[in-house]
Short mmCIF file of C-alpha atoms in Angstrom, two decimals:
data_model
loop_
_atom_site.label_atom_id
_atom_site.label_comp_id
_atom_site.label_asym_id
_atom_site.label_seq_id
_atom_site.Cartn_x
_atom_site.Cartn_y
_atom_site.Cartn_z
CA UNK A 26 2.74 -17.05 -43.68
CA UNK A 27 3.06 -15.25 -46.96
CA UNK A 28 5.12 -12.49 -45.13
CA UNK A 29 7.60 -15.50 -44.13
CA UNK A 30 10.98 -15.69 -45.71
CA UNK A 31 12.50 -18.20 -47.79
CA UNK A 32 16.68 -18.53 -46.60
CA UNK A 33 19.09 -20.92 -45.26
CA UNK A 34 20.19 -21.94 -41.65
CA UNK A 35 23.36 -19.85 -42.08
CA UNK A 36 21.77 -16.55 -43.12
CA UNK A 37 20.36 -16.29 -39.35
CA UNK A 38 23.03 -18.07 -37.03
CA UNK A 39 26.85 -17.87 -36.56
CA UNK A 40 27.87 -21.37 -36.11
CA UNK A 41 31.30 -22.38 -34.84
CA UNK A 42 32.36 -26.12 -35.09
CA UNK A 43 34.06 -27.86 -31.59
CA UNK A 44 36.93 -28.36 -31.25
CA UNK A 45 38.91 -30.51 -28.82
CA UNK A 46 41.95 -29.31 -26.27
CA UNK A 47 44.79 -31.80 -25.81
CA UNK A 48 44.05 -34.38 -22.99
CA UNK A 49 46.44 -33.25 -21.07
CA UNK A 50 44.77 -29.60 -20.35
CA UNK A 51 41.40 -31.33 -19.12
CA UNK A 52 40.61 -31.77 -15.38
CA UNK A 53 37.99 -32.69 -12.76
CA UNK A 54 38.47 -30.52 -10.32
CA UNK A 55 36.77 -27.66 -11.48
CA UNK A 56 39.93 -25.65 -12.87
CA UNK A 57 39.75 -23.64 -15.99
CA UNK A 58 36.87 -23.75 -17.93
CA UNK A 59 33.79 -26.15 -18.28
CA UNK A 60 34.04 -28.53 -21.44
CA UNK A 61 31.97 -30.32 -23.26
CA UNK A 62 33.58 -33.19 -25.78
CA UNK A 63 29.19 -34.11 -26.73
CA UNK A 64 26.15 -34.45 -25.53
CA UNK A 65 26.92 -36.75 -22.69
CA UNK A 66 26.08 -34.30 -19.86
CA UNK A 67 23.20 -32.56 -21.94
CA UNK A 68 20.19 -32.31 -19.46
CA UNK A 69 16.27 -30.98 -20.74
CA UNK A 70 17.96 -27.50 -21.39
CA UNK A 71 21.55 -26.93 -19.89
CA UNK A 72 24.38 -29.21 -19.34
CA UNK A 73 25.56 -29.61 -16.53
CA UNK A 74 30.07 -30.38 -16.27
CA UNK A 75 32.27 -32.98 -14.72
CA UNK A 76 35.45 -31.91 -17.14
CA UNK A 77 36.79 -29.19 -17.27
CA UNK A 78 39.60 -27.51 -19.26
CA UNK A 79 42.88 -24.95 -18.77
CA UNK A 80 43.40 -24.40 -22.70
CA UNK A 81 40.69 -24.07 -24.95
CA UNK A 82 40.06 -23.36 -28.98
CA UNK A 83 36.55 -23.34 -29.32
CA UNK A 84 34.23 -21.30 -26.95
CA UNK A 85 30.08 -21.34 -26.87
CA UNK A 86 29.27 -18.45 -25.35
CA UNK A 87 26.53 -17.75 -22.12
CA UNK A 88 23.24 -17.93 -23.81
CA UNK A 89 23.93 -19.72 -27.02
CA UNK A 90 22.90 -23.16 -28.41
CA UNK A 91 24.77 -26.51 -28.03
CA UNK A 92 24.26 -29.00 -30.94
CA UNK A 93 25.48 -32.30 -30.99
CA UNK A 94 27.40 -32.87 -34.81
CA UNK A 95 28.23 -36.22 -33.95
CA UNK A 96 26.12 -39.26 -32.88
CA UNK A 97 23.97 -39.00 -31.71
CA UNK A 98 22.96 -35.92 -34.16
CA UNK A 99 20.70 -33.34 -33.12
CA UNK A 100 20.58 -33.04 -29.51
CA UNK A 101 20.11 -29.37 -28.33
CA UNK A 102 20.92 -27.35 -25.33
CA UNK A 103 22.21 -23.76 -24.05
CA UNK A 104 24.83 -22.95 -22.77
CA UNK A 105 24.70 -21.72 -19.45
CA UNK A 106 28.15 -20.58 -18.93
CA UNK A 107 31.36 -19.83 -21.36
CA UNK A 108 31.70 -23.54 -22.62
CA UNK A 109 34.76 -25.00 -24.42
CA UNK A 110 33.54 -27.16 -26.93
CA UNK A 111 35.08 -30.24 -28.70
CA UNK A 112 34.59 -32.03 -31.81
CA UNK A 113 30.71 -33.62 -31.10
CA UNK A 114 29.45 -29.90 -30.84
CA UNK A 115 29.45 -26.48 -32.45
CA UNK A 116 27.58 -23.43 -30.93
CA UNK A 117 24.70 -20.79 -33.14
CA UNK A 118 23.89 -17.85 -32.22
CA UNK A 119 21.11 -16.05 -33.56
CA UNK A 120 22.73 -12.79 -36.04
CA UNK A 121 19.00 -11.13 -34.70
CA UNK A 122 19.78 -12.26 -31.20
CA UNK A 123 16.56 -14.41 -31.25
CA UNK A 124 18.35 -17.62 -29.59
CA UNK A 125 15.38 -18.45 -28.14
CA UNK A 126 13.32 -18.87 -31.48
CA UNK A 127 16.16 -20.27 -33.44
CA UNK A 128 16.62 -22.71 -30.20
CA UNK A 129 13.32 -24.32 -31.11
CA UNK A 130 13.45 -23.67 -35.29
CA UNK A 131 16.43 -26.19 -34.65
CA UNK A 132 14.11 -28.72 -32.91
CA UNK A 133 11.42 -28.54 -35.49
CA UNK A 134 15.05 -29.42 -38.22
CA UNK A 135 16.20 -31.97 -36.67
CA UNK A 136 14.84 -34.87 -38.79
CA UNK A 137 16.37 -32.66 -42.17
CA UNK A 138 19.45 -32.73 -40.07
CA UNK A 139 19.73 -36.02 -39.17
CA UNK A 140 18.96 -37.25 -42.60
CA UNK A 141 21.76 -35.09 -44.10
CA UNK A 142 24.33 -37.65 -41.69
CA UNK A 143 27.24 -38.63 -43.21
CA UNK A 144 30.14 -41.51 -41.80
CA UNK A 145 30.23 -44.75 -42.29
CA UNK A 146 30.58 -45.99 -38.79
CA UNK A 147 29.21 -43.04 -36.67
CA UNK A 148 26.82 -40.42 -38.44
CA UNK A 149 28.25 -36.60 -37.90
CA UNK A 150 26.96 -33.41 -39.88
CA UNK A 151 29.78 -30.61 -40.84
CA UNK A 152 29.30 -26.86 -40.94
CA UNK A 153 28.51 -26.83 -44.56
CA UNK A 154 25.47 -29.47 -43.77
CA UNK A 155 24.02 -27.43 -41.27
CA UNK A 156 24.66 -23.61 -43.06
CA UNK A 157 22.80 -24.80 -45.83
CA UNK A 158 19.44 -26.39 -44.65
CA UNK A 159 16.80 -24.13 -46.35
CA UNK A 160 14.24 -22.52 -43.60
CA UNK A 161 11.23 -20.58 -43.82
CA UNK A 162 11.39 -17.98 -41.31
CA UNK A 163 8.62 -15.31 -40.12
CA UNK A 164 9.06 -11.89 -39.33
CA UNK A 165 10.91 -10.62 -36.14
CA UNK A 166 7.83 -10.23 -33.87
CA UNK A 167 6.45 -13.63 -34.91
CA UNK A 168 9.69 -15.06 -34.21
CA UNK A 169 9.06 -13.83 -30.40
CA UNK A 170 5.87 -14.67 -29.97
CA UNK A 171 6.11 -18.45 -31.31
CA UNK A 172 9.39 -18.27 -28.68
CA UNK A 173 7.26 -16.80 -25.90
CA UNK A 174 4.65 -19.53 -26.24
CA UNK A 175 7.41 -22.57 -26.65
CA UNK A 176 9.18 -21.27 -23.65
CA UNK A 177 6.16 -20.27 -21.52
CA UNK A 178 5.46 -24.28 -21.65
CA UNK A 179 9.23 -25.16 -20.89
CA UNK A 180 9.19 -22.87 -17.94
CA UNK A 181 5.74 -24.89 -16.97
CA UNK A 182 7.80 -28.26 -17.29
CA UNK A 183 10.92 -26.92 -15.10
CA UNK A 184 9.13 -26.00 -12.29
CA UNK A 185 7.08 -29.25 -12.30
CA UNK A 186 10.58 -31.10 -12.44
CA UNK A 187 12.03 -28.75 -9.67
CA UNK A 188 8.68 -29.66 -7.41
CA UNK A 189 9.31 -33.21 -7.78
CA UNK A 190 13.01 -32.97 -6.99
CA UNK A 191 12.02 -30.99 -4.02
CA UNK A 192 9.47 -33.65 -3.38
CA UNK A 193 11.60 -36.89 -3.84
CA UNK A 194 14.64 -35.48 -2.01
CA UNK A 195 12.05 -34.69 1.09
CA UNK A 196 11.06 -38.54 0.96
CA UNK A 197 14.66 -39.47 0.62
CA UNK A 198 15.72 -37.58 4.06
CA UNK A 199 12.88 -39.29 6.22
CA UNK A 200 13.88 -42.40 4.83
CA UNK A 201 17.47 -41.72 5.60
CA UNK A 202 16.37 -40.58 9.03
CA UNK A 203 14.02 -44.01 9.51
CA UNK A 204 16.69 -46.12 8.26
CA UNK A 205 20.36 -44.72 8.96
CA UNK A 206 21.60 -46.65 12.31
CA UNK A 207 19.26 -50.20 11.67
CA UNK A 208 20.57 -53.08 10.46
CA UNK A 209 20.03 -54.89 7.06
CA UNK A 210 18.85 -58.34 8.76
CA UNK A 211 15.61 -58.86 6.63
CA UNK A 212 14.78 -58.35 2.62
CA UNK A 213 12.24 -55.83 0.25
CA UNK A 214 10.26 -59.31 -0.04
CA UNK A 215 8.41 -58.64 3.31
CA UNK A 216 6.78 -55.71 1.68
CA UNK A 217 6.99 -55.94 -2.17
CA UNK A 218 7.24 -58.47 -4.89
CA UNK A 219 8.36 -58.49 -8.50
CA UNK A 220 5.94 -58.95 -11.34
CA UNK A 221 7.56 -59.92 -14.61
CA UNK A 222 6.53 -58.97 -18.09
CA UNK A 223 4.49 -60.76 -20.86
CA UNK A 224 6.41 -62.09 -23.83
CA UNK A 225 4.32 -60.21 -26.67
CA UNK A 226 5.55 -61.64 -29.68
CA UNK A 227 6.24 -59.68 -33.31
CA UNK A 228 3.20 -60.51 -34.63
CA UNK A 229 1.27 -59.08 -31.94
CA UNK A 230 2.69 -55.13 -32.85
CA UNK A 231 0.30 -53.48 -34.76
CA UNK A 232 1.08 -49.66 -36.25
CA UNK A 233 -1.31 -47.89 -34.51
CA UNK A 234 -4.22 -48.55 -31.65
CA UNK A 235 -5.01 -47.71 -28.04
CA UNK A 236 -2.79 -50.44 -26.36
CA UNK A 237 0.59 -49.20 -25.59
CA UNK A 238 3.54 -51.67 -24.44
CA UNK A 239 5.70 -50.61 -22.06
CA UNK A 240 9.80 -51.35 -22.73
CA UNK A 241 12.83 -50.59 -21.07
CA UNK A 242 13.55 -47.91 -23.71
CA UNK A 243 10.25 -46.17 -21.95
CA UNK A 244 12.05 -45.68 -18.80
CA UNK A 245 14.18 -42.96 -18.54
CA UNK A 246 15.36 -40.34 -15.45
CA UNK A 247 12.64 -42.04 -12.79
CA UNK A 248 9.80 -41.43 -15.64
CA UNK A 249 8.21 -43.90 -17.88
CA UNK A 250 7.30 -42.25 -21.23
CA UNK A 251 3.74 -43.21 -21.68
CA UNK A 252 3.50 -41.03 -24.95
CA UNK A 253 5.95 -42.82 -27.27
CA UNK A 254 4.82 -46.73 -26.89
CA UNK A 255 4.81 -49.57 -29.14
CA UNK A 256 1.45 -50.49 -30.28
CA UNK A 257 -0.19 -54.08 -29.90
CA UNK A 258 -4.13 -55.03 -30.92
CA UNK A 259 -7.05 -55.65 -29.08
CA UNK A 260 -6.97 -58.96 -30.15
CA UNK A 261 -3.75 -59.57 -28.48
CA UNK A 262 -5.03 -57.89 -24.75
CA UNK A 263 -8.16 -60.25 -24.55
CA UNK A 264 -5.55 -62.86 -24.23
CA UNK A 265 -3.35 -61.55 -21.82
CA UNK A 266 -4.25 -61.66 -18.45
CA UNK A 267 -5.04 -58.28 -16.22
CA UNK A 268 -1.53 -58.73 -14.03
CA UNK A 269 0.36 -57.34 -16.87
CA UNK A 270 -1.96 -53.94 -16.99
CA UNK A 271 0.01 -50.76 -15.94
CA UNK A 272 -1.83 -48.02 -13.59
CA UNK A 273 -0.84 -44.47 -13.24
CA UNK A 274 1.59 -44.49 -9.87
CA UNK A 275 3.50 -48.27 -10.81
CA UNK A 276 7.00 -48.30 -10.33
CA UNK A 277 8.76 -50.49 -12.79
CA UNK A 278 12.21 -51.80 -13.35
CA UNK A 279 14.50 -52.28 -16.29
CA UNK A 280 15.37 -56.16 -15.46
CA UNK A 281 17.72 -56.55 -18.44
CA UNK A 282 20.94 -55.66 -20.69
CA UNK A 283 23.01 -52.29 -20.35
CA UNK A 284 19.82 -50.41 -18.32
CA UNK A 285 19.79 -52.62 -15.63
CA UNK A 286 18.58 -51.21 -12.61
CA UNK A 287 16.93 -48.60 -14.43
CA UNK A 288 13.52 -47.60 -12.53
CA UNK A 289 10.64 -45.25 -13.21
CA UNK A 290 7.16 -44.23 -12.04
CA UNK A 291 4.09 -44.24 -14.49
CA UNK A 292 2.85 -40.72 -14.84
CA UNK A 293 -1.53 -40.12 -13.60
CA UNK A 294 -2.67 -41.10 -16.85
CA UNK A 295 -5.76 -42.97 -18.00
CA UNK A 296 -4.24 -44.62 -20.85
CA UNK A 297 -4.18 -48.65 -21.54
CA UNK A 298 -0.52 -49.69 -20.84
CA UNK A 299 0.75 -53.17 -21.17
CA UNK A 300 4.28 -54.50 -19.04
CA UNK A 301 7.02 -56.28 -21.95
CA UNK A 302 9.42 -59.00 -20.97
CA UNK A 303 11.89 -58.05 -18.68
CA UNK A 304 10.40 -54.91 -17.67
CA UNK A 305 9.51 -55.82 -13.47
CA UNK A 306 6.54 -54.36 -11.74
CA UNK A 307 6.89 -53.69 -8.04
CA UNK A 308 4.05 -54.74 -6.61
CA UNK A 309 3.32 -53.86 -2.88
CA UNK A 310 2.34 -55.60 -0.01
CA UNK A 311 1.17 -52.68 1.69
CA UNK A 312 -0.44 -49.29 0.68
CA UNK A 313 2.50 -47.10 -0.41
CA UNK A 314 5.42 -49.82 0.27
CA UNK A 315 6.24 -50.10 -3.48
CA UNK A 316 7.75 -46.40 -2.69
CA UNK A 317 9.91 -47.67 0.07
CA UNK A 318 11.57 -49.94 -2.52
CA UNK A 319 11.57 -47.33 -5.06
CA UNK A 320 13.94 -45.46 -2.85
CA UNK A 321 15.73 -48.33 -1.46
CA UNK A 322 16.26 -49.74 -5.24
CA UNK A 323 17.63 -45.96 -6.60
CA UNK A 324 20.08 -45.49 -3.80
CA UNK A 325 23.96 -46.59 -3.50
CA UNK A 326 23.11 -49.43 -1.86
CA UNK A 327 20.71 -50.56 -4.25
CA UNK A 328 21.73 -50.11 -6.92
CA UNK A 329 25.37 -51.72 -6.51
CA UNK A 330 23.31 -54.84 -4.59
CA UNK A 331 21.29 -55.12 -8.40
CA UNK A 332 24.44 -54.75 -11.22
CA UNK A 333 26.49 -57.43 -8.76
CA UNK A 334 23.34 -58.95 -8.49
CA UNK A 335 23.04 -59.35 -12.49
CA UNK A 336 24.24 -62.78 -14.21
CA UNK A 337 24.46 -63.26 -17.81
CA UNK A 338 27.78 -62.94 -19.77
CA UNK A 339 26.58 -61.89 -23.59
CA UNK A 340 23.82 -59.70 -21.70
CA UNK A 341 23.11 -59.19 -17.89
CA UNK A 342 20.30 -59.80 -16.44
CA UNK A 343 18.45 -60.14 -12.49
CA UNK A 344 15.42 -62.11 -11.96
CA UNK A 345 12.51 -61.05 -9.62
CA UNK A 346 13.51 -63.02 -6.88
CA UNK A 347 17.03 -61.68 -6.83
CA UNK A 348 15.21 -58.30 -6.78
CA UNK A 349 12.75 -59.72 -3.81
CA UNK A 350 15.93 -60.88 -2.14
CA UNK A 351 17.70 -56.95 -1.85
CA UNK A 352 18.62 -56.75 1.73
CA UNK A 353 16.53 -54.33 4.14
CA UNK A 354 15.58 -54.37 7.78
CA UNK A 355 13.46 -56.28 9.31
CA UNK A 356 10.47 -54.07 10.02
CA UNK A 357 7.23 -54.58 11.94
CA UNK A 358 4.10 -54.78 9.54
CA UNK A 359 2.75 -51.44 12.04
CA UNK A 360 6.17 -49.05 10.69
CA UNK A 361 5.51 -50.76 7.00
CA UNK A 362 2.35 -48.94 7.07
CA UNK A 363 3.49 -45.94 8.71
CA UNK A 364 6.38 -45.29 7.05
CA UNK A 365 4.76 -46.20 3.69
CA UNK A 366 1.82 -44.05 4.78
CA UNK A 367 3.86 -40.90 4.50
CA UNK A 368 6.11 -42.03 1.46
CA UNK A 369 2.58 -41.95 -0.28
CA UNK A 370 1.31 -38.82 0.28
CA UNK A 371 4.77 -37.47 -1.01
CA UNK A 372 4.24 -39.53 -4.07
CA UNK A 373 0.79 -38.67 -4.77
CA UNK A 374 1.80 -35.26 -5.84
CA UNK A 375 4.92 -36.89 -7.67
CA UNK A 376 3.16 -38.78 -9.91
CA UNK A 377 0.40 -36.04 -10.72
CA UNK A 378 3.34 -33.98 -11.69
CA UNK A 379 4.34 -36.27 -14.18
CA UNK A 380 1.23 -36.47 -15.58
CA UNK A 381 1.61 -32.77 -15.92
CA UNK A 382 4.44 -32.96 -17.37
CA UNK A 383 4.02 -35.32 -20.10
CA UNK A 384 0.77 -33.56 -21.21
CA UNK A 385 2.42 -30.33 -21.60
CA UNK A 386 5.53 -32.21 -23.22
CA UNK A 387 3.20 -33.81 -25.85
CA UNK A 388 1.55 -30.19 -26.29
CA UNK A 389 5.09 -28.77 -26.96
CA UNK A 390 5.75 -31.19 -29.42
CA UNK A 391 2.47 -30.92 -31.43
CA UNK A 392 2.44 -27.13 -31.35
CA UNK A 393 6.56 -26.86 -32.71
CA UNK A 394 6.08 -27.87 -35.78
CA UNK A 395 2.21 -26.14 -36.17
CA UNK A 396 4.34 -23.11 -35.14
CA UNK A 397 7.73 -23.46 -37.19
CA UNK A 398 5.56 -24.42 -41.05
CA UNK A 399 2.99 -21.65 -40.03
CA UNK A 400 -0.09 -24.29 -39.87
CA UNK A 401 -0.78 -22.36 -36.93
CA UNK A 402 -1.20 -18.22 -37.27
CA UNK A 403 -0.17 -16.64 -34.50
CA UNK A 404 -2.67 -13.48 -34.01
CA UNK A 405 -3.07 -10.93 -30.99
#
């Protein structure tokens, strides 16, 4: 580290500021070029574009990094085409061409960033904000190697994503073909019911501990984030009963406010995980049946049957029974098992992917900032 240089943000990026087209030049039909207004569309690493534009100010070149300048502040992406950019962005490139490093030195800034927000209403950051955040940055070949490492785990993450994809949209087709021509005469009840949360109350949180609570906020993109959980004591669990434990492989369901509908599967963990109010557990009648849910509960069908399901004017809600009640044929308890059978074994692998993924996700996150101060030397 004593080789590292002392120097600001815009010593070592170009960054140009968004900024939005007229209305009138944007589209949806794939004309012009893509365009991104914010983060909205922002996926792990690339966007991906519903809007698109036929006059443009502001470009982000193939290959160089998105950040999101208004709220929320600090989310991070390349660009993986020419982009037109409006106001919530502005696009760096590396001067040493190193978009890779400086793609994660921005990750490891962005709590500086986001504490230099400004607005009253909405918090933003301008080009002056960002151009003069002091850095510490290593020499050129360190630069690559800390990249090479970061990366080499990202690329371990996509593929794990792109298996279970492959994986879910396999288990999606057989259901499809099961399913297509039948008719809706009977309900999810006859193979699943819905387990509600426990109503842990504020005194029950505790700072830190080995009991993690589970809350809608966990569930995100068909995962629940077992890493980044509310904490409650052990004095707490030996009063709540076992029902509201969560196992690697449960599928729960966001029961409540704007996320209803929401699902996602628990990752293979080992950890001790606890179900909040108005998170649902689907809990299955039959080995692998909470799968056939899972899929009925994600698709069009499902998901329309649950928001004009929802009641609740201030904020929505759906109880466990209306889940129960979700319209589904009538099947024999022989095909529940069969087709739930080989919904499983897809699922199996599904769910020890996300276990993979959320360990190496964790190990990213510890070793960025290690990396990016130089607590950790990087050596041959």
């Amino acid at each position: 580290m004593n080789n590292w240089k002392k120097c600001k943000l815009g010593d070592i990026a170009e960054i140009t500021m968004g900024q939005s087209p007229k209305s009138e030049f944007y589209n949806f039909d794939n004309i012009g070029m893509p365009f991104l207004q914010g983060n909205r569309t922002f996926g792990r690493k690339y966007p991906y574009f519903d809007t698109y534009c036929t006059e443009y100010k502001k470009i982000a070149k193939k290959g160089e990094i998105l950040f999101s300048v208004r709220a929320p502040v600090g989310d991070i992406n390349f660009a993986n085409n020419d982009i037109c950019i409006g106001r919530g962005l502005c696009s760096m490139n590396a001067k040493n061409g190193e978009n890779e490093f400086l793609y994660y030195l921005l990750h490891n800034l962005r709590s500086v960033i986001i504490n230099n927000e400004s607005g009253s209403v909405f918090g933003s950051v301008n080009k002056n904000d960002l151009q003069t955040i002091e850095i510490l940055l290593p020499l050129l070949e360190e630069q690559r190697q800390i990249a090479t490492i970061l990366s080499s785990i990202d690329d371990k993450i996509e593929l794990l994503h792109e298996q279970n994809k492959t994986l879910e949209e396999l288990a999606q087709t057989l259901f499809l073909n099961w399913f297509k021509d039948r008719e809706f005469n009977s309900t999810i009840s006859d193979f699943i019911s819905m387990q509600n949360g426990f109503a842990f109350k504020s005194k029950d949180f505790i700072d830190y501990g080995n009991n993690g609570v589970i809350k809608i906020k966990n569930i995100s993109n068909g995962i629940v984030d077992i890493v980044n959980t509310d904490k409650i004591s052990q004095n707490t669990i030996n009063e709540v009963n076992n029902k509201f434990n969560i196992n690697s492989g449960d599928i729960l369901f966001a029961m409540t406010g704007a996320e209803i509908g929401k699902m996602g599967i628990v990752p293979s963990t080992n950890k001790k995980l606890w179900l909040n109010q108005r998170v649902g557990m689907v809990k299955e009648r039959f080995l692998g049946a909470r799968f056939l849910a899972y899929i009925h509960l994600t698709s069009e069908f499902g998901y329309d049957y649950v928001i004009n399901s929802a009641t609740g004017s201030a904020q929505e809600n759906i109880s466990a029974t209306d889940i129960e009640n979700c319209p589904f044929v009538k099947l024999t308890s022989e095909e529940i098992v069969s087709y739930s059978k080989q919904l499983n074994d897809f699922f199996e692998k599904i769910i020890f992917n996300l276990g993979e993924i959320q360990t190496l996700e964790n190990m990213r996150d510890i070793l960025i900032p290690k990396l990016l101060n130089g607590e950790i030397k990087i050596t041959n």
